[in-house]
CSV table of C-alpha atoms in Angstrom, one decimal:
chain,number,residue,atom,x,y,z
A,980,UNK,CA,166.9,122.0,81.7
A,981,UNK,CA,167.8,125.6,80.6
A,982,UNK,CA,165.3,128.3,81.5
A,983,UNK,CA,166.7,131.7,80.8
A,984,UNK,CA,169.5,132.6,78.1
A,985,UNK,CA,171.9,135.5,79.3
A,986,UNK,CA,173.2,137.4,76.1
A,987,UNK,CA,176.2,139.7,76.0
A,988,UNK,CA,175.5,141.8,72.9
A,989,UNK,CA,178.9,143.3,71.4
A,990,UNK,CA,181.1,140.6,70.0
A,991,UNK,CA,178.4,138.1,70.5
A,992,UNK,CA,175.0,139.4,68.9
A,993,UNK,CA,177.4,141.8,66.7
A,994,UNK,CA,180.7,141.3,65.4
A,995,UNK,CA,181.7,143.8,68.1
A,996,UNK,CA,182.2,146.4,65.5
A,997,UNK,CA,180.5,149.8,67.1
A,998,UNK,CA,180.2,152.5,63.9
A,999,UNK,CA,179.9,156.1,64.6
A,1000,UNK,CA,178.3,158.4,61.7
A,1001,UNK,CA,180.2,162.0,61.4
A,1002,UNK,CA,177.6,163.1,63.2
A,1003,UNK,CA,177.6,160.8,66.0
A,1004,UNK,CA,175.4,158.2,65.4
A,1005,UNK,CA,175.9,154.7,66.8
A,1006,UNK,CA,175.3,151.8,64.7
A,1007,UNK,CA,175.4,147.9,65.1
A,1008,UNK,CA,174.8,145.0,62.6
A,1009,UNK,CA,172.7,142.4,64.4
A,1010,UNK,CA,172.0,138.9,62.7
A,1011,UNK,CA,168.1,138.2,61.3
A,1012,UNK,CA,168.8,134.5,62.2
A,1013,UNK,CA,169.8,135.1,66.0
A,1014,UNK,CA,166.4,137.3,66.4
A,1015,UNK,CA,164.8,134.2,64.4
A,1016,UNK,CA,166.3,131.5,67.5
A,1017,UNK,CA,165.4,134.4,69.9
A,1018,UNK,CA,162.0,134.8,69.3
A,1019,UNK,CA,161.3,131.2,69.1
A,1020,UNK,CA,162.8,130.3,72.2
A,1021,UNK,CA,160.3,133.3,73.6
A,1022,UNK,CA,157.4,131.9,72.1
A,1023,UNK,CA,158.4,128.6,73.5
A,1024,UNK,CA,158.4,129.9,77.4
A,1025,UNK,CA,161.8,130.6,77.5
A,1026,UNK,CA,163.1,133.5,78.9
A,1027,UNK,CA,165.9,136.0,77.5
A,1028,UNK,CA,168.1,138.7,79.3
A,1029,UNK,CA,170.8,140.8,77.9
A,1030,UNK,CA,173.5,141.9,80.2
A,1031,UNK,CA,175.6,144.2,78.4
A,1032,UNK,CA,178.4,146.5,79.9
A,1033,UNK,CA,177.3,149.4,77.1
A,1034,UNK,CA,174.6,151.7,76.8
A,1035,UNK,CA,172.7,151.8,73.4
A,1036,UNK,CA,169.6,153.0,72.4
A,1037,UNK,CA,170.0,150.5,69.5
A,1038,UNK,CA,170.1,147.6,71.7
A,1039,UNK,CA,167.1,148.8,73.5
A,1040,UNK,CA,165.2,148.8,70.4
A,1041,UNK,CA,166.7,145.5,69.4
A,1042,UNK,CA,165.7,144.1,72.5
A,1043,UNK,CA,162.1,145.5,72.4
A,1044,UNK,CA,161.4,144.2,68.8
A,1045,UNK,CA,162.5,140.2,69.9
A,1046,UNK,CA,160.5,140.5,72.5
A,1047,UNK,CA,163.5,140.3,75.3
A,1048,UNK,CA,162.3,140.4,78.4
A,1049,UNK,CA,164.8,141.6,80.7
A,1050,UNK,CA,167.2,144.2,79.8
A,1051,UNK,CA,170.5,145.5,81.4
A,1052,UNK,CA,172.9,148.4,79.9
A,1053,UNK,CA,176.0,149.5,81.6
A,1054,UNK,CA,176.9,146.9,83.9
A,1055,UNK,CA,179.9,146.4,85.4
A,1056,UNK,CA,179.6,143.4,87.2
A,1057,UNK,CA,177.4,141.1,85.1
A,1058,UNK,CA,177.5,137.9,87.4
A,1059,UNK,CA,176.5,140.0,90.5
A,1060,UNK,CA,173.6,141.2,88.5
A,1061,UNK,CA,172.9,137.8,87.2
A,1062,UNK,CA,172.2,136.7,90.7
A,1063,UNK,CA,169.9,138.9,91.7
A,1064,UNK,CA,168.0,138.4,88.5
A,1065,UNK,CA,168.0,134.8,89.5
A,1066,UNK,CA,166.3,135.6,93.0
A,1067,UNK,CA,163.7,137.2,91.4
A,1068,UNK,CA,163.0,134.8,88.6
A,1069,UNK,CA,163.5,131.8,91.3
A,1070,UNK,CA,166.0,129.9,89.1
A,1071,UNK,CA,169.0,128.2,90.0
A,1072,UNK,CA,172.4,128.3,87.7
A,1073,UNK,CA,172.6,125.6,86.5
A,1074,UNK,CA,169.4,126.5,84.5
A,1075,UNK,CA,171.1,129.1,82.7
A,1076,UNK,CA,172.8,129.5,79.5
A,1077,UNK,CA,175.3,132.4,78.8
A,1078,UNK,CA,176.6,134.0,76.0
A,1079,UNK,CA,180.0,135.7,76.3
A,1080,UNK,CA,183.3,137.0,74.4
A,1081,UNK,CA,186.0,139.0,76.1
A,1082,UNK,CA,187.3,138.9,79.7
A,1083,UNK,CA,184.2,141.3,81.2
A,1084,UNK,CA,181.9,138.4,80.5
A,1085,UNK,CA,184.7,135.8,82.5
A,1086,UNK,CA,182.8,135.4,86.0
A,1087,UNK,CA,179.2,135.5,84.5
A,1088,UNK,CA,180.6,132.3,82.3
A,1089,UNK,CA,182.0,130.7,84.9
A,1090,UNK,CA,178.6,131.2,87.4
A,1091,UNK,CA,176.2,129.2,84.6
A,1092,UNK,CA,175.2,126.1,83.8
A,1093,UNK,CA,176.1,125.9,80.8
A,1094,UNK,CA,178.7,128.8,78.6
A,1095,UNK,CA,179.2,129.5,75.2
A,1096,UNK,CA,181.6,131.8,73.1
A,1097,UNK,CA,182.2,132.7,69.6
A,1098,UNK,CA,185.3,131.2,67.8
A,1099,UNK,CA,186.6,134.3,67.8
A,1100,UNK,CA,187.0,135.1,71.7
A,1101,UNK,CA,190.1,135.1,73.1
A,1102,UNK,CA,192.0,131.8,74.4
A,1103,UNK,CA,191.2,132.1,77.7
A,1104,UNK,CA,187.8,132.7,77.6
A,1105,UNK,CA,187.4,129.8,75.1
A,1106,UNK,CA,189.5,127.6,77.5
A,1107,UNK,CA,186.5,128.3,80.1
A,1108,UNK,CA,183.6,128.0,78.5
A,1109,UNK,CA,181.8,124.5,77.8
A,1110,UNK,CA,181.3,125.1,74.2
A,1111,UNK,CA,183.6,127.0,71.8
A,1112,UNK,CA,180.9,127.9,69.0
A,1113,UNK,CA,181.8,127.6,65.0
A,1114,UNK,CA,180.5,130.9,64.5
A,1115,UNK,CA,181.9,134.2,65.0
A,1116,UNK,CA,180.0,136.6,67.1
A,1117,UNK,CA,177.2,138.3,64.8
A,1118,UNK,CA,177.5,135.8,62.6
A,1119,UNK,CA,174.6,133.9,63.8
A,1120,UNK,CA,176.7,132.5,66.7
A,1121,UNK,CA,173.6,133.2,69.6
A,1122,UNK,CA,171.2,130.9,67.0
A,1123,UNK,CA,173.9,128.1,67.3
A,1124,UNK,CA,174.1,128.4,71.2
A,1125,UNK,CA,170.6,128.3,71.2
A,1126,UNK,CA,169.7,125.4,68.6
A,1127,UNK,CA,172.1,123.4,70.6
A,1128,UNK,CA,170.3,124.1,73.7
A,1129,UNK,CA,166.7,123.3,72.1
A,1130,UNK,CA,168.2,119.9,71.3
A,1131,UNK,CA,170.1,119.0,74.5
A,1132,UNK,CA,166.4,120.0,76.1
A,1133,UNK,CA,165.0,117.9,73.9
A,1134,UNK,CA,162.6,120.8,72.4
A,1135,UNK,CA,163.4,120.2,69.1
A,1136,UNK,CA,159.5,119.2,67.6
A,1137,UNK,CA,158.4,122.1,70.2
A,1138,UNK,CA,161.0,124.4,68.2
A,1139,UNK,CA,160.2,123.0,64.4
A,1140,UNK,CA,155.7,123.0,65.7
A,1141,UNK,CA,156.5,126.7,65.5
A,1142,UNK,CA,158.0,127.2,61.9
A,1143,UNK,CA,156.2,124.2,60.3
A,1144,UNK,CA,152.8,123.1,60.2
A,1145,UNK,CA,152.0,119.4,59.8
């Protein structure tokens, strides 16, 4: 059963796009149906971490409003990091679920359970993964990774007790 869902943010929560105002400021489009799945899958004792290889004070606040409880901006080597967080949380991989699009996601992918990436990632990242999503990164692709994952754990009526009363 997956535990803890590992997101890359850029190209996955976003459309990878990063704006820049004339006078500097960073901006990002995030998806009101990802932070919907997100926040669910909180609620429902799941647990959420970002490993990201930017920093951004947008995803900080992003990660703060859905509730995300374990953040990581400016990594490098995002499976080494996954490991440790592993230790500490006492999980093993194969009760993880990743998120990833471009080659500095590659080894974090390959180290989980179970490994997702938008349709628009390139070839090879597709050709590792275990499931090629329909969706394009920001483009609600996390809240397809993660309604697959609440059915395959069979969590479904846990998912829909949340949203519907009955």
């Amino acid at each position: 059963m997956i535990k803890l869902l590992v997101l890359d943010v850029d190209g996955c929560l976003t459309d990878g796009k990063i704006i820049y105002s004339s006078d500097g400021v960073e901006s990002k489009n995030f998806n009101v149906k990802d932070g919907l799945a997100i926040t669910s899958w909180i609620r429902m004792g799941g647990q959420v971490a970002i490993i990201t290889g930017r920093n951004s004070t947008i995803v900080e606040r992003r990660a703060k409003e859905l509730g995300i409880q374990h953040l990581f901006q400016g990594v490098k080597d995002k499976a080494t990091l996954l490991k440790e967080l592993l230790e500490e949380l006492k999980l093993q991989s194969f009760e993880v679920a990743a998120v990833g699009d471009d080659f500095n996601d590659y080894e974090m992918l390959n180290f989980v359970g179970r490994s997702f990436t938008p349709n628009d990632a390139p070839k090879d990242i597709q050709a590792l993964v275990d499931v090629v999503l329909s969706r394009k990164g920001g483009d609600a692709a996390v809240r397809e990774m993660i309604d697959m994952i609440i059915e395959q754990n069979d969590q479904k009526e846990q998912f829909l007790s949340l949203w519907i009363k009955g």
